[in-house]
PDB file of C-alpha atoms in Angstrom:
ATOM      1  CA  UNK D   1      -0.839 -21.983 -11.752  1.00  0.00           C
ATOM      2  CA  UNK D   2      -1.012 -24.131  -8.279  1.00  0.00           C
ATOM      3  CA  UNK D   3       0.232 -27.471  -7.075  1.00  0.00           C
ATOM      4  CA  UNK D   4      -2.802 -29.248  -4.595  1.00  0.00           C
ATOM      5  CA  UNK D   5      -1.839 -32.337  -2.994  1.00  0.00           C
ATOM      6  CA  UNK D   6      -4.253 -35.646  -2.280  1.00  0.00           C
ATOM      7  CA  UNK D   7      -3.109 -36.044   1.677  1.00  0.00           C
ATOM      8  CA  UNK D   8      -4.133 -39.841   1.104  1.00  0.00           C
ATOM      9  CA  UNK D   9      -2.387 -40.899  -1.408  1.00  0.00           C
ATOM     10  CA  UNK D  10       0.117 -38.268  -1.453  1.00  0.00           C
ATOM     11  CA  UNK D  11      -1.566 -37.361  -5.323  1.00  0.00           C
ATOM     12  CA  UNK D  12      -0.710 -33.624  -6.453  1.00  0.00           C
ATOM     13  CA  UNK D  13      -2.366 -32.272  -9.081  1.00  0.00           C
ATOM     14  CA  UNK D  14      -2.226 -28.431 -10.984  1.00  0.00           C
ATOM     15  CA  UNK D  15      -4.745 -26.487 -11.027  1.00  0.00           C
ATOM     16  CA  UNK D  16      -4.877 -23.355 -13.916  1.00  0.00           C
ATOM     17  CA  UNK D  17      -6.937 -20.380 -14.149  1.00  0.00           C
ATOM     18  CA  UNK D  18      -7.312 -21.973 -18.164  1.00  0.00           C
ATOM     19  CA  UNK D  19      -9.588 -25.069 -16.264  1.00  0.00           C
ATOM     20  CA  UNK D  20     -11.784 -22.593 -14.120  1.00  0.00           C
ATOM     21  CA  UNK D  21      -9.954 -23.148 -11.420  1.00  0.00           C
ATOM     22  CA  UNK D  22     -10.950 -26.946 -11.231  1.00  0.00           C
ATOM     23  CA  UNK D  23      -9.630 -30.423 -10.427  1.00  0.00           C
ATOM     24  CA  UNK D  24     -10.931 -33.243  -9.467  1.00  0.00           C
ATOM     25  CA  UNK D  25      -9.210 -36.292  -8.402  1.00  0.00           C
ATOM     26  CA  UNK D  26      -9.639 -39.652  -9.874  1.00  0.00           C
ATOM     27  CA  UNK D  27      -8.584 -43.182  -9.538  1.00  0.00           C
ATOM     28  CA  UNK D  28      -8.753 -43.079  -5.564  1.00  0.00           C
ATOM     29  CA  UNK D  29      -9.546 -45.880  -3.409  1.00  0.00           C
ATOM     30  CA  UNK D  30     -12.977 -45.822  -2.168  1.00  0.00           C
ATOM     31  CA  UNK D  31     -11.503 -48.735   1.416  1.00  0.00           C
ATOM     32  CA  UNK D  32      -8.465 -49.528   3.041  1.00  0.00           C
ATOM     33  CA  UNK D  33      -8.963 -52.457   4.968  1.00  0.00           C
ATOM     34  CA  UNK D  34     -12.619 -52.658   4.693  1.00  0.00           C
ATOM     35  CA  UNK D  35     -12.974 -48.773   6.044  1.00  0.00           C
ATOM     36  CA  UNK D  36     -14.032 -46.222   3.770  1.00  0.00           C
ATOM     37  CA  UNK D  37     -11.255 -43.657   3.202  1.00  0.00           C
ATOM     38  CA  UNK D  38     -11.803 -39.988   3.930  1.00  0.00           C
ATOM     39  CA  UNK D  39      -9.242 -37.881   1.674  1.00  0.00           C
ATOM     40  CA  UNK D  40      -8.287 -34.319   2.770  1.00  0.00           C
ATOM     41  CA  UNK D  41      -6.328 -31.582   0.145  1.00  0.00           C
ATOM     42  CA  UNK D  42      -3.940 -29.495   1.490  1.00  0.00           C
ATOM     43  CA  UNK D  43      -2.601 -26.944  -0.952  1.00  0.00           C
ATOM     44  CA  UNK D  44       0.874 -26.254  -1.595  1.00  0.00           C
ATOM     45  CA  UNK D  45       2.192 -22.974   0.028  1.00  0.00           C
ATOM     46  CA  UNK D  46       1.673 -20.397  -1.969  1.00  0.00           C
ATOM     47  CA  UNK D  47       3.303 -17.467  -1.379  1.00  0.00           C
ATOM     48  CA  UNK D  48       2.415 -14.255   0.066  1.00  0.00           C
ATOM     49  CA  UNK D  49      -0.753 -15.684   0.368  1.00  0.00           C
ATOM     50  CA  UNK D  50      -2.755 -17.995   3.120  1.00  0.00           C
ATOM     51  CA  UNK D  51      -5.265 -20.859   1.899  1.00  0.00           C
ATOM     52  CA  UNK D  52      -7.877 -22.213   3.943  1.00  0.00           C
ATOM     53  CA  UNK D  53      -9.478 -25.626   2.573  1.00  0.00           C
ATOM     54  CA  UNK D  54     -13.370 -25.674   3.087  1.00  0.00           C
ATOM     55  CA  UNK D  55     -15.557 -28.966   2.356  1.00  0.00           C
ATOM     56  CA  UNK D  56     -15.685 -32.413   2.281  1.00  0.00           C
ATOM     57  CA  UNK D  57     -15.511 -35.503  -0.591  1.00  0.00           C
ATOM     58  CA  UNK D  58     -19.402 -35.885  -1.010  1.00  0.00           C
ATOM     59  CA  UNK D  59     -19.472 -31.999  -1.855  1.00  0.00           C
ATOM     60  CA  UNK D  60     -16.287 -31.319  -2.649  1.00  0.00           C
ATOM     61  CA  UNK D  61     -13.254 -28.625  -1.051  1.00  0.00           C
ATOM     62  CA  UNK D  62     -12.800 -25.551  -1.728  1.00  0.00           C
ATOM     63  CA  UNK D  63      -9.595 -23.496  -1.546  1.00  0.00           C
ATOM     64  CA  UNK D  64      -9.568 -19.669  -0.837  1.00  0.00           C
ATOM     65  CA  UNK D  65      -6.611 -17.926  -0.785  1.00  0.00           C
ATOM     66  CA  UNK D  66      -6.291 -14.805   0.899  1.00  0.00           C
ATOM     67  CA  UNK D  67      -3.118 -11.748   0.327  1.00  0.00           C
ATOM     68  CA  UNK D  68      -2.950  -8.936   2.187  1.00  0.00           C
ATOM     69  CA  UNK D  69      -1.182  -6.309   0.021  1.00  0.00           C
ATOM     70  CA  UNK D  70       2.008  -5.163   1.783  1.00  0.00           C
ATOM     71  CA  UNK D  71       1.634  -0.975   2.853  1.00  0.00           C
ATOM     72  CA  UNK D  72       3.488   1.835   3.722  1.00  0.00           C
ATOM     73  CA  UNK D  73       3.674   5.077   4.758  1.00  0.00           C
ATOM     74  CA  UNK D  74       4.559   8.512   3.712  1.00  0.00           C
ATOM     75  CA  UNK D  75       5.261  11.607   5.835  1.00  0.00           C
ATOM     76  CA  UNK D  76       5.341  15.053   4.778  1.00  0.00           C
ATOM     77  CA  UNK D  77       7.105  18.141   6.706  1.00  0.00           C
ATOM     78  CA  UNK D  78       6.328  21.967   6.154  1.00  0.00           C
ATOM     79  CA  UNK D  79       9.173  23.984   6.593  1.00  0.00           C
ATOM     80  CA  UNK D  80       8.740  28.038   6.818  1.00  0.00           C
ATOM     81  CA  UNK D  81      11.717  30.026   5.451  1.00  0.00           C
ATOM     82  CA  UNK D  82      10.127  33.599   5.842  1.00  0.00           C
ATOM     83  CA  UNK D  83      12.010  34.960   8.680  1.00  0.00           C
ATOM     84  CA  UNK D  84       9.535  34.221  11.172  1.00  0.00           C
ATOM     85  CA  UNK D  85       6.702  35.398   8.698  1.00  0.00           C
ATOM     86  CA  UNK D  86       8.005  38.895   9.426  1.00  0.00           C
ATOM     87  CA  UNK D  87       5.764  40.248   6.718  1.00  0.00           C
ATOM     88  CA  UNK D  88       2.397  38.507   7.684  1.00  0.00           C
ATOM     89  CA  UNK D  89       2.236  36.217   4.815  1.00  0.00           C
ATOM     90  CA  UNK D  90       1.697  32.671   6.073  1.00  0.00           C
ATOM     91  CA  UNK D  91      -1.502  31.107   6.471  1.00  0.00           C
ATOM     92  CA  UNK D  92      -2.601  29.156   8.992  1.00  0.00           C
ATOM     93  CA  UNK D  93      -2.892  26.028   7.066  1.00  0.00           C
ATOM     94  CA  UNK D  94      -1.652  23.960   3.419  1.00  0.00           C
ATOM     95  CA  UNK D  95      -3.204  21.388   1.987  1.00  0.00           C
ATOM     96  CA  UNK D  96      -0.657  19.175   0.666  1.00  0.00           C
ATOM     97  CA  UNK D  97      -2.054  16.158  -2.060  1.00  0.00           C
ATOM     98  CA  UNK D  98       0.270  12.620  -1.773  1.00  0.00           C
ATOM     99  CA  UNK D  99       0.701  11.722  -5.180  1.00  0.00           C
ATOM    100  CA  UNK D 100       1.384   8.593  -7.271  1.00  0.00           C
ATOM    101  CA  UNK D 101       2.397   9.777 -10.730  1.00  0.00           C
ATOM    102  CA  UNK D 102      -0.056  12.501 -11.673  1.00  0.00           C
ATOM    103  CA  UNK D 103      -2.666  11.309  -9.813  1.00  0.00           C
ATOM    104  CA  UNK D 104      -3.822  12.234  -6.313  1.00  0.00           C
ATOM    105  CA  UNK D 105      -3.909   9.780  -3.928  1.00  0.00           C
ATOM    106  CA  UNK D 106      -4.844  11.817  -1.230  1.00  0.00           C
ATOM    107  CA  UNK D 107      -4.869  14.753   0.534  1.00  0.00           C
ATOM    108  CA  UNK D 108      -3.964  16.761   3.392  1.00  0.00           C
ATOM    109  CA  UNK D 109      -4.521  20.090   5.544  1.00  0.00           C
ATOM    110  CA  UNK D 110      -1.275  20.440   7.896  1.00  0.00           C
ATOM    111  CA  UNK D 111      -1.287  23.483  10.356  1.00  0.00           C
ATOM    112  CA  UNK D 112       0.649  24.785  13.105  1.00  0.00           C
ATOM    113  CA  UNK D 113      -1.633  22.617  15.786  1.00  0.00           C
ATOM    114  CA  UNK D 114       0.529  19.462  13.785  1.00  0.00           C
ATOM    115  CA  UNK D 115       3.485  20.716  13.797  1.00  0.00           C
ATOM    116  CA  UNK D 116       3.325  21.399  10.217  1.00  0.00           C
ATOM    117  CA  UNK D 117       3.997  17.529   9.892  1.00  0.00           C
ATOM    118  CA  UNK D 118       1.735  14.309   8.475  1.00  0.00           C
ATOM    119  CA  UNK D 119       1.972  11.239   7.647  1.00  0.00           C
ATOM    120  CA  UNK D 120      -0.211   9.715   4.840  1.00  0.00           C
ATOM    121  CA  UNK D 121      -0.797   5.276   5.976  1.00  0.00           C
ATOM    122  CA  UNK D 122      -1.869   2.346   5.118  1.00  0.00           C
ATOM    123  CA  UNK D 123      -0.582   3.066   1.599  1.00  0.00           C
ATOM    124  CA  UNK D 124      -0.434   0.334  -1.026  1.00  0.00           C
ATOM    125  CA  UNK D 125       3.281  -0.598  -1.408  1.00  0.00           C
ATOM    126  CA  UNK D 126       2.826  -2.067  -4.921  1.00  0.00           C
ATOM    127  CA  UNK D 127       0.118  -1.800  -7.773  1.00  0.00           C
ATOM    128  CA  UNK D 128       0.578  -4.666 -10.559  1.00  0.00           C
ATOM    129  CA  UNK D 129       3.474  -5.762  -8.800  1.00  0.00           C
ATOM    130  CA  UNK D 130       5.755  -2.581  -9.194  1.00  0.00           C
ATOM    131  CA  UNK D 131       6.863  -0.123  -5.845  1.00  0.00           C
ATOM    132  CA  UNK D 132       4.621   2.875  -6.041  1.00  0.00           C
ATOM    133  CA  UNK D 133       6.956   5.662  -6.264  1.00  0.00           C
ATOM    134  CA  UNK D 134       5.103   8.525  -4.048  1.00  0.00           C
ATOM    135  CA  UNK D 135       5.853  12.202  -4.233  1.00  0.00           C
ATOM    136  CA  UNK D 136       3.648  15.257  -2.250  1.00  0.00           C
ATOM    137  CA  UNK D 137       2.816  18.497  -3.624  1.00  0.00           C
ATOM    138  CA  UNK D 138       1.451  21.319  -2.107  1.00  0.00           C
ATOM    139  CA  UNK D 139      -1.819  21.999  -3.584  1.00  0.00           C
ATOM    140  CA  UNK D 140      -1.769  25.786  -3.548  1.00  0.00           C
ATOM    141  CA  UNK D 141       1.674  28.104  -2.822  1.00  0.00           C
ATOM    142  CA  UNK D 142       1.322  31.063  -0.888  1.00  0.00           C
ATOM    143  CA  UNK D 143       1.339  34.180  -2.421  1.00  0.00           C
ATOM    144  CA  UNK D 144       4.641  35.669  -2.068  1.00  0.00           C
ATOM    145  CA  UNK D 145       6.381  32.498  -1.665  1.00  0.00           C
ATOM    146  CA  UNK D 146       8.531  30.152  -3.884  1.00  0.00           C
ATOM    147  CA  UNK D 147       7.860  26.264  -3.186  1.00  0.00           C
ATOM    148  CA  UNK D 148      11.041  23.475  -3.132  1.00  0.00           C
ATOM    149  CA  UNK D 149      10.670  19.833  -2.507  1.00  0.00           C
ATOM    150  CA  UNK D 150      13.676  17.425  -0.492  1.00  0.00           C
ATOM    151  CA  UNK D 151      13.594  14.097   0.595  1.00  0.00           C
ATOM    152  CA  UNK D 152      11.497  10.914  -0.600  1.00  0.00           C
ATOM    153  CA  UNK D 153       8.786   8.514   0.315  1.00  0.00           C
ATOM    154  CA  UNK D 154      10.896   5.999   2.609  1.00  0.00           C
ATOM    155  CA  UNK D 155      12.316   8.869   3.986  1.00  0.00           C
ATOM    156  CA  UNK D 156       9.756  11.623   4.133  1.00  0.00           C
ATOM    157  CA  UNK D 157       9.524  14.640   2.078  1.00  0.00           C
ATOM    158  CA  UNK D 158       9.952  18.053   2.962  1.00  0.00           C
ATOM    159  CA  UNK D 159       8.213  20.988   1.705  1.00  0.00           C
ATOM    160  CA  UNK D 160       9.655  24.715   2.165  1.00  0.00           C
ATOM    161  CA  UNK D 161       7.957  27.861   1.379  1.00  0.00           C
ATOM    162  CA  UNK D 162      10.430  30.448   0.943  1.00  0.00           C
ATOM    163  CA  UNK D 163       9.080  34.275   0.532  1.00  0.00           C
ATOM    164  CA  UNK D 164      11.995  36.909   0.897  1.00  0.00           C
ATOM    165  CA  UNK D 165      10.637  39.948   3.201  1.00  0.00           C
ATOM    166  CA  UNK D 166      10.857  43.410   2.301  1.00  0.00           C
ATOM    167  CA  UNK D 167      13.757  45.194   3.218  1.00  0.00           C
ATOM    168  CA  UNK D 168      14.124  49.171   3.767  1.00  0.00           C
ATOM    169  CA  UNK D 169      16.857  51.520   3.431  1.00  0.00           C
ATOM    170  CA  UNK D 170      17.479  53.666   5.800  1.00  0.00           C
ATOM    171  CA  UNK D 171      19.249  56.978   4.685  1.00  0.00           C
TER     172      UNK D 171
END
C-alpha cells in the first residue's frame, strides 16, 4: 500500500494493489472565492523509491515509482603454488565462474595480462529482498593441480592452484 496526499485540502488516501493501484478523491471543492481550484497530488515518500507525478485534474494523475536496485562487485584473484611453473604445466588462462548457489551468473577468463585478477561488477546485491551469497568456482582445474578457495564476496576470493613439482633423487 502507498499513501497519497491531496495537497490543497490535505486529504490522504491509501492505494492498494488489490484495488488496481487506483484511487479517486471525491467531495473536493471546485472553487474558492470564485476561482477554480487546481489540485495537485504528492505521494508520501516511499523508502528506496523515487516518485514522479504526471498528469492533471482533467485527465487524472499518474505516479511512477522507480527503484534502482543496489549493486555490488566481487573480486577474484588467482594464485599459483607451483614453484614458479617448474614443471611447465600452468595454462595460459583459466575461467572462473561467479555463482549464486548452483547457478552460474557470469564467467571471466583471467590470465597473466590481467595479473590473474578479475572484478565482476554491477551485480544485484539482493534477490527477493535477501542478500545474494555469491561464490566463485574454477570451471576446469588444470591437470596436475588441486584447487582451494578462500575469502568471500565482500572481501574478494582467492583461488589457489597447487602443484607439487616433481623431484628427482640423486644418489
